[in-house]
Amino acid sequence: MSNPLNIAIAGLGTVGVGTVQVLQKHAREIAVRCGREINITAVSSRDKSKDRGVDLSGFAWFDDPVEMAKTAKADVVVELIGGSTGVALDVTMASIAAGRHVVTANKALVAEAGENIARAAEDAGVTLAYEAAVAGGIPIIKAIREGLAGNRVSRVIGILNGTCNYILSTMEETGRDFDSVLKDAQDLGFAEADPSFDIDGVDAAHKLAILASLAFGTRLGFKQVHIEGLRDITALDFVYAKELGYRIKLLGLAGQTDAGVYQRVYPCLIDQEGPLAAVDGSFNAVIAEGDFVGRSVYEGRGAGAGPTASAVVADLIDIAAGRLSLAFGVPAARLADLKAIPIKDRAGPFYIRLTVIDQPGVFADISSAFGHANISMESILQRDHDEAGNAHIVIVTHSITEGALRLALKGLEDHTAVVEAPHVIRIEDVWGE
Ligand code: HSE
């Protein structure tokens, strides 16, 4: 066997400890698969005295991960600290400058600084590997970058955030509202104490920007992702969505058309019989469409120690076996400019829920506002009064532009019978165009 691959791990949270466990438990099989052993030589974390349930005594300990990146006896540094700037970026750049490969699970870092890191890595003759950064245990980076490399990929759609998927599935199942389900998710450890990155869609947008760059060969465009989170979804919307044959999911959608690339993250209604509808709880799933392969679907656990460590170790095995990939499938300098298609150019159906005072003429006024905006409605529900004595009118439109929708809603803005801001959710056909 060749010399072992020496690695240093920066960050010993759930994923760091999971990585140590996978490498220890499967040391023999991994050595056979790579033709060499993978040895942990050094680790770094904040608190040396903390009991993490794994034996770290054989590894050099560094309080300073940047110092470790510069000086440890390591061919690879595994960055599991998190954040797009600060220590995570410093560790990454110091590792590359010292001629070490970098493996990371850090989607914020890759989405926001990935191009610069990839260029530095190429110049230094090392690799940046980040399978764990998107959709946890699903090998989606490899699937798109290598498995679909013979295709022109036109669309990537995913359930990319397990926290949001868990919250939405639980709201639907229990009929409870967003705040109470979020609180439970935090108590159970499924959501962070500060959940904003997840529930406001930022985490999913980081992952989507990475997938879009890989899929379309374009520069990373995290700042161009249109992002809407979950906070406005109510328990009632699940009731009406179900009645209309839909489920509500937070999706990341990216597509390449003649006009450019769109990247969108928002909660939307999807057909309850469709391929992503059955993906529940903390699971992730991705659909990628290529011109020769057609549609391909990938599903699995998107977070947690085991799935994420599984992806980290897969990257380490590739490096140990000499399978070094360009981070984005092409040299960073050859990524095409990204012409972003703005959200105002989206056309598609909408779900609109209006809360109105139940009185004669209101229905006619709503129809007139929609007619004036040239919106054709596919279906309309009117349901019983709520506790305050109001009626709910739920409209599903045919495909319309965002502009037409805004015009119709503006026409109802000052209507005295419309007592709440309309609840608007886009409807997406994940199997269609
Ligand atoms: N916070 C992410 C999620 C997992 O809830 O899916 C790590 O990317």
Coordinates of C-alpha atoms and ligand atoms in Angstrom, one line a residue:
M1 CA 0.0 0.0 0.0
S2 CA 1.1 3.6 -0.6
N3 CA 1.7 6.1 2.2
P4 CA -1.3 6.9 4.3
L5 CA -3.3 10.1 3.5
N6 CA -2.9 12.3 6.5
I7 CA -5.8 14.5 7.4
A8 CA -6.5 17.3 10.0
I9 CA -10.0 18.1 11.1
A10 CA -11.0 21.7 12.0
G11 CA -14.2 21.6 14.0
L12 CA -15.4 18.8 16.2
G13 CA -19.2 19.4 16.2
T14 CA -21.7 16.7 15.2
V15 CA -20.2 16.3 11.7
G16 CA -16.5 16.4 12.9
V17 CA -17.2 13.7 15.4
G18 CA -19.2 11.7 12.8
T19 CA -16.3 11.9 10.5
V20 CA -13.9 10.5 13.1
Q21 CA -16.4 7.7 13.8
V22 CA -16.8 6.7 10.1
L23 CA -13.0 6.7 9.6
Q24 CA -12.5 4.6 12.7
K25 CA -15.3 2.2 12.1
H26 CA -14.6 1.5 8.4
A27 CA -10.8 2.0 8.5
R28 CA -10.1 -1.4 6.9
E29 CA -12.7 -1.1 4.1
I30 CA -11.6 2.4 3.4
A31 CA -8.0 1.4 3.1
V32 CA -8.9 -1.3 0.6
R33 CA -11.0 1.1 -1.4
C34 CA -8.3 3.8 -1.7
G35 CA -5.2 1.6 -1.7
R36 CA -3.9 3.4 1.3
E37 CA -5.0 4.3 4.9
I38 CA -6.6 7.6 5.9
N39 CA -5.0 8.7 9.1
I40 CA -6.2 11.5 11.3
T41 CA -3.2 13.3 12.5
A42 CA -4.6 16.5 14.0
V43 CA -7.8 18.1 15.2
S44 CA -8.9 21.5 16.3
S45 CA -11.9 22.7 18.2
R46 CA -12.9 25.3 20.8
D47 CA -12.9 23.2 23.9
K48 CA -10.3 20.5 24.4
S49 CA -11.8 19.2 27.6
K50 CA -15.3 18.4 26.2
D51 CA -16.2 14.7 26.1
R52 CA -17.3 14.1 22.5
G53 CA -17.6 10.3 22.9
V54 CA -14.7 9.5 20.7
D55 CA -11.0 8.9 21.5
L56 CA -9.0 11.9 20.3
S57 CA -5.9 11.1 22.3
G58 CA -3.9 9.9 19.3
F59 CA -4.2 13.2 17.4
A60 CA -2.3 16.4 17.8
W61 CA -4.6 19.1 19.3
F62 CA -4.6 22.6 18.0
D63 CA -6.5 25.4 19.8
D64 CA -6.0 27.5 16.6
P65 CA -7.4 25.9 13.5
V66 CA -5.5 28.3 11.2
E67 CA -2.3 27.3 12.9
M68 CA -3.2 23.7 12.3
A69 CA -3.9 24.4 8.6
K70 CA -0.5 25.9 8.3
T71 CA 1.6 23.5 10.3
A72 CA -0.1 20.1 10.9
K73 CA 1.3 17.0 9.3
A74 CA -1.6 16.7 6.9
D75 CA -2.3 16.3 3.2
V76 CA -5.9 17.4 3.6
V77 CA -7.6 19.8 6.0
V78 CA -11.3 19.1 6.7
E79 CA -13.0 22.3 7.4
L80 CA -16.1 21.8 9.5
I81 CA -16.3 25.2 11.3
G82 CA -19.0 26.9 9.2
G83 CA -19.6 30.5 8.0
S84 CA -18.6 32.1 4.8
T85 CA -16.0 34.4 6.2
G86 CA -13.7 34.5 9.3
V87 CA -12.0 31.4 10.6
A88 CA -13.5 29.0 8.1
L89 CA -12.2 31.1 5.2
D90 CA -8.9 31.6 6.9
V91 CA -8.5 27.9 7.5
T92 CA -9.4 27.1 3.9
M93 CA -7.0 29.6 2.4
A94 CA -4.2 28.8 4.8
S95 CA -4.6 25.1 3.9
I96 CA -4.4 25.8 0.2
A97 CA -1.4 28.1 0.6
A98 CA 0.3 25.3 2.5
G99 CA -0.4 22.9 -0.4
R100 CA -3.1 20.9 1.3
H101 CA -6.4 19.8 -0.2
V102 CA -9.5 21.1 1.5
V103 CA -12.7 19.1 2.2
T104 CA -15.6 21.1 3.6
A105 CA -19.3 20.7 4.5
N106 CA -19.7 24.5 4.4
K107 CA -22.3 25.6 1.9
A108 CA -22.1 29.3 2.8
L109 CA -18.3 29.2 2.2
V110 CA -18.6 27.5 -1.1
A111 CA -21.6 29.5 -2.3
E112 CA -20.1 32.9 -1.3
A113 CA -16.4 32.4 -1.7
G114 CA -16.2 29.2 -3.8
E115 CA -14.8 30.8 -7.0
N116 CA -11.9 32.5 -5.3
I117 CA -11.1 29.3 -3.3
A118 CA -11.3 27.2 -6.4
R119 CA -8.9 29.5 -8.3
A120 CA -6.5 29.4 -5.4
A121 CA -6.8 25.6 -5.2
E122 CA -6.1 25.3 -8.9
D123 CA -3.1 27.5 -8.7
A124 CA -1.7 25.5 -5.8
G125 CA -2.4 22.2 -7.5
V126 CA -4.8 21.0 -4.8
T127 CA -8.5 20.2 -4.7
L128 CA -11.6 21.8 -3.1
A129 CA -14.1 19.0 -2.3
Y130 CA -17.5 19.8 -0.8
E131 CA -19.9 16.9 -1.4
A132 CA -21.2 17.3 2.2
A133 CA -22.2 21.0 1.6
V134 CA -25.3 20.2 -0.4
A135 CA -28.1 17.8 0.6
G136 CA -25.9 16.0 3.2
G137 CA -25.7 12.3 2.4
I138 CA -27.1 12.5 -1.1
P139 CA -24.1 12.4 -3.5
I140 CA -25.5 15.2 -5.6
I141 CA -22.3 17.1 -6.3
K142 CA -20.8 14.0 -7.9
A143 CA -24.0 13.1 -9.6
I144 CA -24.2 16.4 -11.4
R145 CA -20.5 17.1 -11.9
E146 CA -19.5 13.6 -13.0
G147 CA -22.6 11.5 -13.5
L148 CA -24.4 14.0 -15.8
A149 CA -21.3 15.5 -17.3
G150 CA -22.3 14.4 -20.8
N151 CA -25.5 16.4 -20.7
R152 CA -26.7 19.9 -20.9
V153 CA -28.6 20.3 -17.7
S154 CA -31.6 22.5 -18.1
R155 CA -33.2 22.4 -14.6
V156 CA -32.4 21.5 -11.0
I157 CA -35.1 21.5 -8.4
G158 CA -34.7 20.4 -4.8
I159 CA -35.9 20.1 -1.3
L160 CA -32.6 21.4 0.1
N161 CA -33.4 22.2 3.7
G162 CA -34.4 19.5 6.1
T163 CA -35.4 21.9 8.8
C164 CA -37.9 23.6 6.6
N165 CA -39.2 20.3 5.2
Y166 CA -39.6 19.0 8.8
I167 CA -41.5 22.1 9.8
L168 CA -43.8 22.0 6.7
S169 CA -44.5 18.2 7.0
T170 CA -45.3 18.6 10.7
M171 CA -47.6 21.6 10.2
E172 CA -49.4 19.7 7.6
E173 CA -49.7 16.5 9.7
T174 CA -50.7 18.2 12.9
G175 CA -52.6 21.3 11.8
R176 CA -50.4 23.4 14.1
D177 CA -49.1 26.8 13.2
F178 CA -45.6 27.7 12.2
D179 CA -44.4 29.3 15.5
S180 CA -45.4 26.3 17.6
V181 CA -43.9 23.7 15.3
L182 CA -40.7 25.7 15.0
K183 CA -40.5 25.9 18.8
D184 CA -40.9 22.1 19.0
A185 CA -38.3 21.6 16.3
Q186 CA -35.9 23.7 18.3
D187 CA -36.6 21.7 21.5
L188 CA -36.0 18.5 19.6
G189 CA -32.8 19.7 18.1
F190 CA -34.1 19.7 14.5
A191 CA -33.8 23.5 14.2
E192 CA -31.1 25.8 15.4
A193 CA -31.5 28.2 18.3
D194 CA -31.2 30.9 15.7
P195 CA -33.2 29.3 12.9
S196 CA -33.2 32.2 10.5
F197 CA -30.7 30.8 7.9
D198 CA -32.9 27.8 7.5
I199 CA -36.4 29.2 7.7
D200 CA -35.7 32.3 5.7
G201 CA -34.4 30.2 2.9
V202 CA -30.8 31.3 3.0
D203 CA -29.4 27.8 3.6
A204 CA -31.4 26.4 0.7
A205 CA -30.2 29.4 -1.5
H206 CA -26.6 28.6 -0.8
K207 CA -27.1 25.1 -1.8
L208 CA -29.1 26.0 -4.9
A209 CA -26.4 28.5 -6.1
I210 CA -23.8 25.7 -5.9
L211 CA -26.0 23.3 -7.8
A212 CA -26.8 25.9 -10.4
S213 CA -23.1 26.7 -11.0
L214 CA -22.3 23.0 -11.4
A215 CA -25.3 22.2 -13.5
F216 CA -25.0 25.1 -15.9
G217 CA -21.3 25.8 -15.8
T218 CA -22.0 29.4 -14.8
R219 CA -20.4 31.5 -12.2
L220 CA -21.7 31.3 -8.6
G221 CA -24.6 33.6 -8.2
F222 CA -25.8 33.4 -4.6
K223 CA -26.6 37.1 -4.6
Q224 CA -28.9 36.6 -7.6
V225 CA -31.0 33.9 -5.9
H226 CA -34.6 35.2 -5.3
I227 CA -35.2 34.0 -1.7
E228 CA -38.5 33.8 0.3
G229 CA -38.7 31.8 3.5
L230 CA -41.5 30.1 5.5
R231 CA -42.6 32.6 8.0
D232 CA -45.9 33.5 6.2
I233 CA -47.2 30.0 5.7
T234 CA -50.2 29.3 7.9
A235 CA -51.9 26.1 9.1
L236 CA -54.9 27.1 7.0
D237 CA -53.0 27.1 3.8
F238 CA -52.3 23.4 4.2
V239 CA -56.0 22.7 4.6
Y240 CA -56.8 24.5 1.3
A241 CA -53.7 23.2 -0.5
K242 CA -54.8 19.6 0.4
E243 CA -58.3 20.2 -0.8
L244 CA -56.9 21.4 -4.1
G245 CA -54.6 18.4 -4.5
Y246 CA -51.3 20.1 -3.4
R247 CA -48.7 19.9 -0.7
I248 CA -46.5 22.8 0.4
K249 CA -42.7 22.5 0.1
L250 CA -39.8 24.9 0.3
L251 CA -38.1 24.4 -3.1
G252 CA -35.0 25.6 -4.7
L253 CA -35.5 25.9 -8.4
A254 CA -32.8 26.8 -10.9
G255 CA -33.1 26.6 -14.7
Q256 CA -31.2 27.7 -17.8
T257 CA -33.1 29.1 -20.7
D258 CA -32.2 31.2 -23.7
A259 CA -32.8 34.3 -21.5
G260 CA -30.3 33.2 -18.8
V261 CA -30.4 31.5 -15.5
Y262 CA -33.1 31.7 -12.8
Q263 CA -32.5 30.7 -9.2
R264 CA -35.4 30.8 -6.8
V265 CA -36.1 29.6 -3.3
Y266 CA -39.6 29.8 -1.9
P267 CA -42.4 27.8 -0.4
C268 CA -44.7 26.5 -3.1
L269 CA -47.6 24.2 -3.9
I270 CA -46.7 21.1 -5.7
D271 CA -48.9 18.3 -7.0
Q272 CA -49.5 15.8 -4.1
E273 CA -49.0 12.9 -6.5
G274 CA -45.7 14.3 -7.9
P275 CA -42.1 13.1 -7.2
L276 CA -41.1 15.5 -4.5
A277 CA -44.4 15.5 -2.6
A278 CA -43.7 12.3 -0.7
V279 CA -40.3 13.6 0.6
D280 CA -41.2 14.3 4.2
G281 CA -39.5 15.2 7.5
S282 CA -35.9 16.1 7.4
F283 CA -35.2 14.4 4.1
N284 CA -33.8 16.2 1.0
A285 CA -34.4 15.4 -2.7
V286 CA -33.1 16.8 -6.0
I287 CA -34.4 16.5 -9.5
A288 CA -31.9 17.2 -12.3
E289 CA -32.9 17.3 -15.9
G290 CA -30.4 16.7 -18.7
D291 CA -30.9 16.6 -22.5
F292 CA -29.7 13.0 -22.8
V293 CA -30.4 11.5 -19.4
G294 CA -33.9 13.1 -19.1
R295 CA -35.1 13.4 -15.5
S296 CA -33.1 12.0 -12.6
V297 CA -34.2 12.0 -9.0
Y298 CA -32.1 11.7 -5.9
E299 CA -33.3 11.4 -2.3
G300 CA -31.8 10.9 1.1
R301 CA -31.0 12.5 4.4
G302 CA -29.8 16.0 4.0
A303 CA -28.3 16.6 7.5
G304 CA -27.1 15.0 10.6
A305 CA -23.9 13.4 11.7
G306 CA -24.1 10.1 9.7
P307 CA -25.2 11.4 6.3
T308 CA -23.0 14.5 6.4
A309 CA -19.9 12.5 7.6
S310 CA -20.6 9.9 4.9
A311 CA -20.2 12.6 2.3
V312 CA -17.1 14.1 3.9
V313 CA -15.5 10.6 4.0
A314 CA -16.4 10.0 0.3
D315 CA -14.4 13.2 -0.6
L316 CA -11.5 12.0 1.5
I317 CA -11.6 8.6 -0.2
D318 CA -11.5 10.3 -3.7
I319 CA -8.5 12.3 -2.7
A320 CA -6.8 9.3 -1.2
A321 CA -7.4 7.3 -4.4
G322 CA -6.1 10.2 -6.5
R323 CA -9.5 11.1 -8.0
L324 CA -9.0 14.9 -7.8
S325 CA -11.8 16.9 -9.4
L326 CA -12.1 20.6 -10.4
A327 CA -14.4 22.1 -7.8
F328 CA -17.1 23.2 -10.3
G329 CA -16.3 20.7 -13.0
V330 CA -14.4 23.2 -15.2
P331 CA -11.5 25.5 -14.3
A332 CA -13.0 28.4 -12.3
A333 CA -11.8 30.9 -14.9
R334 CA -14.0 29.1 -17.5
L335 CA -17.2 29.4 -15.6
A336 CA -19.6 31.3 -17.9
D337 CA -21.0 34.7 -16.8
L338 CA -24.3 34.3 -15.2
K339 CA -27.1 36.3 -16.8
A340 CA -29.7 36.2 -14.0
I341 CA -33.4 36.1 -14.9
P342 CA -35.3 38.2 -12.3
I343 CA -38.3 36.8 -10.4
K344 CA -40.6 39.3 -12.2
D345 CA -40.0 37.3 -15.4
R346 CA -41.5 34.1 -13.8
A347 CA -44.8 33.0 -15.2
G348 CA -46.7 30.3 -13.5
P349 CA -49.9 29.6 -11.6
F350 CA -50.6 31.0 -8.2
Y351 CA -52.6 30.1 -5.1
I352 CA -54.2 33.2 -3.5
R353 CA -56.1 33.1 -0.3
L354 CA -58.2 36.1 0.6
T355 CA -60.0 36.7 3.9
V356 CA -63.0 38.8 3.2
I357 CA -66.1 40.1 5.0
D358 CA -68.9 37.9 3.7
Q359 CA -71.3 40.4 2.0
P360 CA -72.9 40.7 -1.4
G361 CA -70.8 42.0 -4.2
V362 CA -67.3 41.0 -2.8
F363 CA -67.0 38.0 -5.1
A364 CA -67.8 40.1 -8.1
D365 CA -65.3 42.8 -7.1
I366 CA -62.6 40.1 -6.8
S367 CA -63.4 38.7 -10.2
S368 CA -63.3 42.2 -11.7
A369 CA -59.9 42.9 -10.2
F370 CA -58.6 39.7 -11.6
G371 CA -60.3 40.3 -15.0
H372 CA -58.8 43.8 -15.1
A373 CA -55.3 42.3 -14.7
N374 CA -56.1 39.8 -17.5
I375 CA -55.9 36.9 -15.1
S376 CA -57.7 33.7 -15.8
M377 CA -58.7 31.7 -12.8
E378 CA -58.5 27.9 -12.9
S379 CA -60.5 27.3 -9.7
I380 CA -62.1 29.1 -6.8
L381 CA -63.1 27.9 -3.4
Q382 CA -65.2 29.8 -0.9
R383 CA -65.2 28.3 2.6
D384 CA -67.0 28.9 5.8
H385 CA -66.6 31.8 8.0
D386 CA -63.7 31.8 10.4
E387 CA -64.1 32.7 14.1
A388 CA -64.2 36.4 13.2
G389 CA -67.1 35.8 10.8
N390 CA -65.1 36.2 7.7
A391 CA -65.1 34.1 4.5
H392 CA -62.0 32.6 2.8
I393 CA -61.8 32.8 -0.9
V394 CA -59.1 30.7 -2.4
I395 CA -58.2 31.2 -6.1
V396 CA -55.9 29.1 -8.3
T397 CA -54.9 31.0 -11.4
H398 CA -53.7 29.8 -14.7
S399 CA -50.1 30.6 -15.6
I400 CA -49.7 34.4 -15.2
T401 CA -46.8 36.8 -14.7
E402 CA -45.8 38.1 -11.4
G403 CA -46.6 41.6 -12.7
A404 CA -50.2 40.5 -13.5
L405 CA -50.6 39.1 -10.0
R406 CA -49.3 42.3 -8.4
L407 CA -51.8 44.4 -10.5
A408 CA -54.7 42.2 -9.4
L409 CA -53.7 42.4 -5.8
K410 CA -53.3 46.2 -6.0
G411 CA -56.8 46.4 -7.3
L412 CA -58.0 44.8 -4.1
E413 CA -55.6 46.6 -1.7
D414 CA -58.1 49.3 -0.6
H415 CA -61.2 47.2 -0.8
T416 CA -62.9 47.5 2.6
A417 CA -64.2 43.9 2.5
V418 CA -60.7 42.4 2.2
V419 CA -59.6 42.3 5.8
E420 CA -56.2 40.7 5.6
A421 CA -53.2 40.9 3.3
P422 CA -53.7 38.2 0.7
H423 CA -51.7 34.9 1.2
V424 CA -50.0 34.2 -2.1
I425 CA -48.1 31.0 -2.8
R426 CA -46.6 30.0 -6.2
I427 CA -47.6 26.7 -7.7
E428 CA -44.8 24.8 -9.3
D429 CA -45.0 21.9 -11.7
V430 CA -41.8 20.0 -10.8
W431 CA -42.4 17.5 -13.6
G432 CA -43.3 20.0 -16.2
E433 CA -41.5 22.8 -18.1
Ligands
HSE1 N1 -29.5 23.2 8.3 C1 -29.6 22.4 7.2 C2 -31.0 21.8 7.0 C3 -28.6 21.2 7.2 O1 -31.8 22.0 7.9 O2 -31.2 21.1 6.0 C4 -27.2 21.5 6.9 O3 -27.1 22.0 5.6

